[in-house]
mmCIF file with all atom_site columns, C-alpha atoms in Angstrom:
data_model
loop_
_atom_site.group_PDB
_atom_site.id
_atom_site.type_symbol
_atom_site.label_atom_id
_atom_site.label_alt_id
_atom_site.label_comp_id
_atom_site.label_asym_id
_atom_site.label_entity_id
_atom_site.label_seq_id
_atom_site.pdbx_PDB_ins_code
_atom_site.Cartn_x
_atom_site.Cartn_y
_atom_site.Cartn_z
_atom_site.occupancy
_atom_site.B_iso_or_equiv
_atom_site.pdbx_formal_charge
_atom_site.auth_seq_id
_atom_site.auth_comp_id
_atom_site.auth_asym_id
_atom_site.auth_atom_id
_atom_site.pdbx_PDB_model_num
ATOM 1   C CA . MET A 1 1   ? -135.697 -18.110 92.735  1.00 37.00 ? 25  MET A CA 1
ATOM 2   C CA . GLN A 1 2   ? -132.673 -19.347 90.693  1.00 40.00 ? 26  GLN A CA 1
ATOM 3   C CA . GLY A 1 3   ? -131.250 -22.476 90.891  1.00 39.00 ? 27  GLY A CA 1
ATOM 4   C CA . GLY A 1 4   ? -134.498 -24.421 90.681  1.00 42.00 ? 28  GLY A CA 1
ATOM 5   C CA . GLY A 1 5   ? -135.275 -24.315 94.441  1.00 41.00 ? 29  GLY A CA 1
ATOM 6   C CA . MET A 1 6   ? -138.789 -24.883 95.344  1.00 45.00 ? 30  MET A CA 1
ATOM 7   C CA . ALA A 1 7   ? -139.318 -21.669 97.809  1.00 52.00 ? 31  ALA A CA 1
ATOM 8   C CA . ARG A 1 8   ? -142.836 -19.675 97.074  1.00 54.00 ? 32  ARG A CA 1
ATOM 9   C CA . ASP A 1 9   ? -142.327 -16.019 96.608  1.00 65.00 ? 33  ASP A CA 1
ATOM 10  C CA . THR A 1 10  ? -145.174 -15.622 99.475  1.00 65.00 ? 34  THR A CA 1
ATOM 11  C CA . TYR A 1 11  ? -145.666 -11.859 98.160  1.00 74.00 ? 35  TYR A CA 1
ATOM 12  C CA . ALA A 1 12  ? -147.107 -12.798 94.424  1.00 87.00 ? 36  ALA A CA 1
ATOM 13  C CA . TYR A 1 13  ? -149.604 -15.066 96.613  1.00 92.00 ? 37  TYR A CA 1
ATOM 14  C CA . ARG A 1 14  ? -153.188 -13.649 97.943  1.00 93.00 ? 38  ARG A CA 1
ATOM 15  C CA . HIS A 1 15  ? -155.779 -15.168 99.729  1.00 95.00 ? 39  HIS A CA 1
ATOM 16  C CA . VAL A 1 16  ? -158.880 -16.096 96.905  1.00 97.00 ? 40  VAL A CA 1
ATOM 17  C CA . ALA A 1 17  ? -161.821 -17.686 98.126  1.00 98.00 ? 41  ALA A CA 1
ATOM 18  C CA . VAL A 1 18  ? -163.139 -19.987 95.252  1.00 98.00 ? 42  VAL A CA 1
ATOM 19  C CA . GLU A 1 19  ? -165.741 -22.623 94.686  1.00 98.00 ? 43  GLU A CA 1
ATOM 20  C CA . SER A 1 20  ? -166.639 -25.954 92.792  1.00 98.00 ? 44  SER A CA 1
ATOM 21  C CA . ARG A 1 21  ? -168.582 -25.279 89.722  1.00 98.00 ? 45  ARG A CA 1
ATOM 22  C CA . ALA A 1 22  ? -169.868 -27.853 86.980  1.00 97.00 ? 46  ALA A CA 1
ATOM 23  C CA . ILE A 1 23  ? -168.317 -26.635 83.615  1.00 93.00 ? 47  ILE A CA 1
ATOM 24  C CA . ASN A 1 24  ? -168.777 -28.702 80.752  1.00 93.00 ? 48  ASN A CA 1
ATOM 25  C CA . GLY A 1 25  ? -169.045 -31.803 82.537  1.00 93.00 ? 49  GLY A CA 1
ATOM 26  C CA . CYS A 1 26  ? -166.377 -31.519 84.685  1.00 96.00 ? 50  CYS A CA 1
ATOM 27  C CA . VAL A 1 27  ? -166.121 -30.398 88.194  1.00 97.00 ? 51  VAL A CA 1
ATOM 28  C CA . GLU A 1 28  ? -163.925 -27.075 87.974  1.00 98.00 ? 52  GLU A CA 1
ATOM 29  C CA . ILE A 1 29  ? -162.739 -24.595 91.021  1.00 98.00 ? 53  ILE A CA 1
ATOM 30  C CA . ARG A 1 30  ? -163.129 -20.891 90.010  1.00 98.00 ? 54  ARG A CA 1
ATOM 31  C CA . PRO A 1 31  ? -162.900 -17.855 92.286  1.00 98.00 ? 55  PRO A CA 1
ATOM 32  C CA . VAL A 1 32  ? -165.900 -16.815 93.901  1.00 98.00 ? 56  VAL A CA 1
ATOM 33  C CA . PRO A 1 33  ? -167.267 -13.378 92.262  1.00 96.00 ? 57  PRO A CA 1
ATOM 34  C CA . GLY A 1 34  ? -166.607 -10.280 94.035  1.00 93.00 ? 58  GLY A CA 1
ATOM 35  C CA . GLN A 1 35  ? -162.890 -10.534 94.453  1.00 94.00 ? 59  GLN A CA 1
ATOM 36  C CA . ALA A 1 36  ? -160.310 -8.872  91.982  1.00 90.00 ? 60  ALA A CA 1
ATOM 37  C CA . PHE A 1 37  ? -160.117 -12.173 90.004  1.00 93.00 ? 61  PHE A CA 1
ATOM 38  C CA . SER A 1 38  ? -162.762 -12.966 87.431  1.00 95.00 ? 62  SER A CA 1
ATOM 39  C CA . PRO A 1 39  ? -165.138 -15.900 88.362  1.00 96.00 ? 63  PRO A CA 1
ATOM 40  C CA . GLU A 1 40  ? -163.842 -17.287 84.813  1.00 96.00 ? 64  GLU A CA 1
ATOM 41  C CA . LEU A 1 41  ? -160.675 -17.610 85.666  1.00 96.00 ? 65  LEU A CA 1
ATOM 42  C CA . ALA A 1 42  ? -159.253 -21.060 85.799  1.00 96.00 ? 66  ALA A CA 1
ATOM 43  C CA . VAL A 1 43  ? -157.645 -22.428 89.287  1.00 97.00 ? 67  VAL A CA 1
ATOM 44  C CA . GLN A 1 44  ? -154.908 -25.149 89.553  1.00 96.00 ? 68  GLN A CA 1
ATOM 45  C CA . CYS A 1 45  ? -155.023 -26.762 93.199  1.00 97.00 ? 69  CYS A CA 1
ATOM 46  C CA . SER A 1 46  ? -155.401 -29.903 94.912  1.00 97.00 ? 70  SER A CA 1
ATOM 47  C CA . ARG A 1 47  ? -157.588 -32.279 93.525  1.00 97.00 ? 71  ARG A CA 1
ATOM 48  C CA . ARG A 1 48  ? -158.881 -33.146 96.767  1.00 97.00 ? 72  ARG A CA 1
ATOM 49  C CA . LEU A 1 49  ? -161.317 -29.877 96.195  1.00 98.00 ? 73  LEU A CA 1
ATOM 50  C CA . VAL A 1 50  ? -163.159 -31.255 93.124  1.00 97.00 ? 74  VAL A CA 1
ATOM 51  C CA . ASP A 1 51  ? -163.745 -34.680 95.097  1.00 97.00 ? 75  ASP A CA 1
ATOM 52  C CA . LEU A 1 52  ? -167.303 -34.974 94.958  1.00 97.00 ? 76  LEU A CA 1
ATOM 53  C CA . GLN A 1 53  ? -167.043 -37.702 97.657  1.00 97.00 ? 77  GLN A CA 1
ATOM 54  C CA . ARG A 1 54  ? -165.352 -35.563 99.857  1.00 97.00 ? 78  ARG A CA 1
ATOM 55  C CA . TYR A 1 55  ? -167.056 -31.829 99.169  1.00 98.00 ? 79  TYR A CA 1
ATOM 56  C CA . PRO A 1 56  ? -170.539 -31.287 97.713  1.00 98.00 ? 80  PRO A CA 1
ATOM 57  C CA . LEU A 1 57  ? -170.705 -29.522 94.264  1.00 98.00 ? 81  LEU A CA 1
ATOM 58  C CA . GLY A 1 58  ? -170.678 -25.636 95.358  1.00 98.00 ? 82  GLY A CA 1
ATOM 59  C CA . SER A 1 59  ? -168.558 -26.154 97.956  1.00 98.00 ? 83  SER A CA 1
ATOM 60  C CA . ARG A 1 60  ? -166.449 -23.097 98.993  1.00 98.00 ? 84  ARG A CA 1
ATOM 61  C CA . PHE A 1 61  ? -162.642 -22.624 99.892  1.00 99.00 ? 85  PHE A CA 1
ATOM 62  C CA . LEU A 1 62  ? -159.801 -20.095 101.074 1.00 98.00 ? 86  LEU A CA 1
ATOM 63  C CA . LEU A 1 63  ? -156.602 -20.682 98.860  1.00 98.00 ? 87  LEU A CA 1
ATOM 64  C CA . PHE A 1 64  ? -153.620 -18.966 98.962  1.00 96.00 ? 88  PHE A CA 1
ATOM 65  C CA . ALA A 1 65  ? -153.050 -18.592 95.205  1.00 96.00 ? 89  ALA A CA 1
ATOM 66  C CA . LYS A 1 66  ? -151.002 -16.517 92.879  1.00 95.00 ? 90  LYS A CA 1
ATOM 67  C CA . LEU A 1 67  ? -151.812 -15.468 89.319  1.00 94.00 ? 91  LEU A CA 1
ATOM 68  C CA . THR A 1 68  ? -149.449 -17.204 86.260  1.00 92.00 ? 92  THR A CA 1
ATOM 69  C CA . ASP A 1 69  ? -149.508 -17.717 83.014  1.00 87.00 ? 93  ASP A CA 1
ATOM 70  C CA . ARG A 1 70  ? -146.917 -20.305 82.790  1.00 78.00 ? 94  ARG A CA 1
ATOM 71  C CA . LEU A 1 71  ? -144.301 -19.538 79.712  1.00 77.00 ? 95  LEU A CA 1
ATOM 72  C CA . GLY A 1 72  ? -147.048 -17.331 78.142  1.00 80.00 ? 96  GLY A CA 1
ATOM 73  C CA . GLY A 1 73  ? -150.105 -19.092 78.230  1.00 87.00 ? 97  GLY A CA 1
ATOM 74  C CA . THR A 1 74  ? -153.746 -18.219 79.268  1.00 91.00 ? 98  THR A CA 1
ATOM 75  C CA . PRO A 1 75  ? -153.377 -16.803 82.887  1.00 93.00 ? 99  PRO A CA 1
ATOM 76  C CA . PHE A 1 76  ? -154.676 -18.971 85.921  1.00 95.00 ? 100 PHE A CA 1
ATOM 77  C CA . LEU A 1 77  ? -154.435 -18.887 89.683  1.00 96.00 ? 101 LEU A CA 1
ATOM 78  C CA . TYR A 1 78  ? -152.257 -21.595 91.281  1.00 96.00 ? 102 TYR A CA 1
ATOM 79  C CA . ALA A 1 79  ? -152.397 -22.716 94.512  1.00 97.00 ? 103 ALA A CA 1
ATOM 80  C CA . TYR A 1 80  ? -149.871 -25.561 95.869  1.00 95.00 ? 104 TYR A CA 1
ATOM 81  C CA . HIS A 1 81  ? -151.539 -28.827 95.809  1.00 94.00 ? 105 HIS A CA 1
ATOM 82  C CA . GLY A 1 82  ? -149.830 -29.424 99.389  1.00 94.00 ? 106 GLY A CA 1
ATOM 83  C CA . ASP A 1 83  ? -151.584 -26.622 101.426 1.00 94.00 ? 107 ASP A CA 1
ATOM 84  C CA . ALA A 1 84  ? -154.336 -27.598 103.753 1.00 95.00 ? 108 ALA A CA 1
ATOM 85  C CA . ASP A 1 85  ? -157.837 -28.155 102.725 1.00 96.00 ? 109 ASP A CA 1
ATOM 86  C CA . VAL A 1 86  ? -159.806 -24.444 104.221 1.00 97.00 ? 110 VAL A CA 1
ATOM 87  C CA . PRO A 1 87  ? -163.554 -25.249 103.744 1.00 98.00 ? 111 PRO A CA 1
ATOM 88  C CA . MET A 1 88  ? -165.670 -21.740 103.720 1.00 98.00 ? 112 MET A CA 1
ATOM 89  C CA . THR A 1 89  ? -169.225 -21.636 105.041 1.00 98.00 ? 113 THR A CA 1
ATOM 90  C CA . PRO A 1 90  ? -171.387 -19.277 103.868 1.00 96.00 ? 114 PRO A CA 1
ATOM 91  C CA . ALA A 1 91  ? -171.071 -16.760 106.474 1.00 98.00 ? 115 ALA A CA 1
ATOM 92  C CA . ASP A 1 92  ? -166.802 -16.921 106.391 1.00 98.00 ? 116 ASP A CA 1
ATOM 93  C CA . VAL A 1 93  ? -167.253 -15.804 102.374 1.00 97.00 ? 117 VAL A CA 1
ATOM 94  C CA . THR A 1 94  ? -169.646 -13.093 103.131 1.00 96.00 ? 118 THR A CA 1
ATOM 95  C CA . LYS A 1 95  ? -166.872 -11.876 105.495 1.00 96.00 ? 119 LYS A CA 1
ATOM 96  C CA . PHE A 1 96  ? -164.179 -12.251 103.248 1.00 95.00 ? 120 PHE A CA 1
ATOM 97  C CA . LEU A 1 97  ? -165.628 -10.681 100.496 1.00 94.00 ? 121 LEU A CA 1
ATOM 98  C CA . GLY A 1 98  ? -166.602 -7.777  102.677 1.00 93.00 ? 122 GLY A CA 1
ATOM 99  C CA . GLU A 1 99  ? -162.903 -7.124  103.977 1.00 89.00 ? 123 GLU A CA 1
ATOM 100 C CA . PHE A 1 100 ? -161.660 -7.463  100.309 1.00 80.00 ? 124 PHE A CA 1
ATOM 101 C CA . ARG A 1 101 ? -164.328 -4.637  99.647  1.00 81.00 ? 125 ARG A CA 1
ATOM 102 C CA . ARG A 1 102 ? -163.072 -2.691  102.224 1.00 80.00 ? 126 ARG A CA 1
ATOM 103 C CA . GLY A 1 103 ? -159.423 -3.042  100.916 1.00 75.00 ? 127 GLY A CA 1
ATOM 104 C CA . ARG A 1 104 ? -157.899 -5.086  104.142 1.00 60.00 ? 128 ARG A CA 1
ATOM 105 C CA . ILE A 1 105 ? -156.985 -7.845  101.497 1.00 54.00 ? 129 ILE A CA 1
#
């Protein structure tokens, strides 16, 4: 959008199942394996999701995210930090990945 507006291009965003992991001594968010995005891809999202007092390590969430590279840097997934937290149970993740594999997402 021109003019510096804050509207999100919702067509660029996709639902992505992510999980918290310990990487190099830090809690990071990464895509759950089995989707279009590499499980090694960095995810920029609300810091609430890496707060171990809120969510234990290994917690999984559903994000509405887009792939970006911010001026030609390393690609990463971006989810707006103001979006609601959407925790996923193991059954939610299994169902989501099944729908992804069937081409519904």
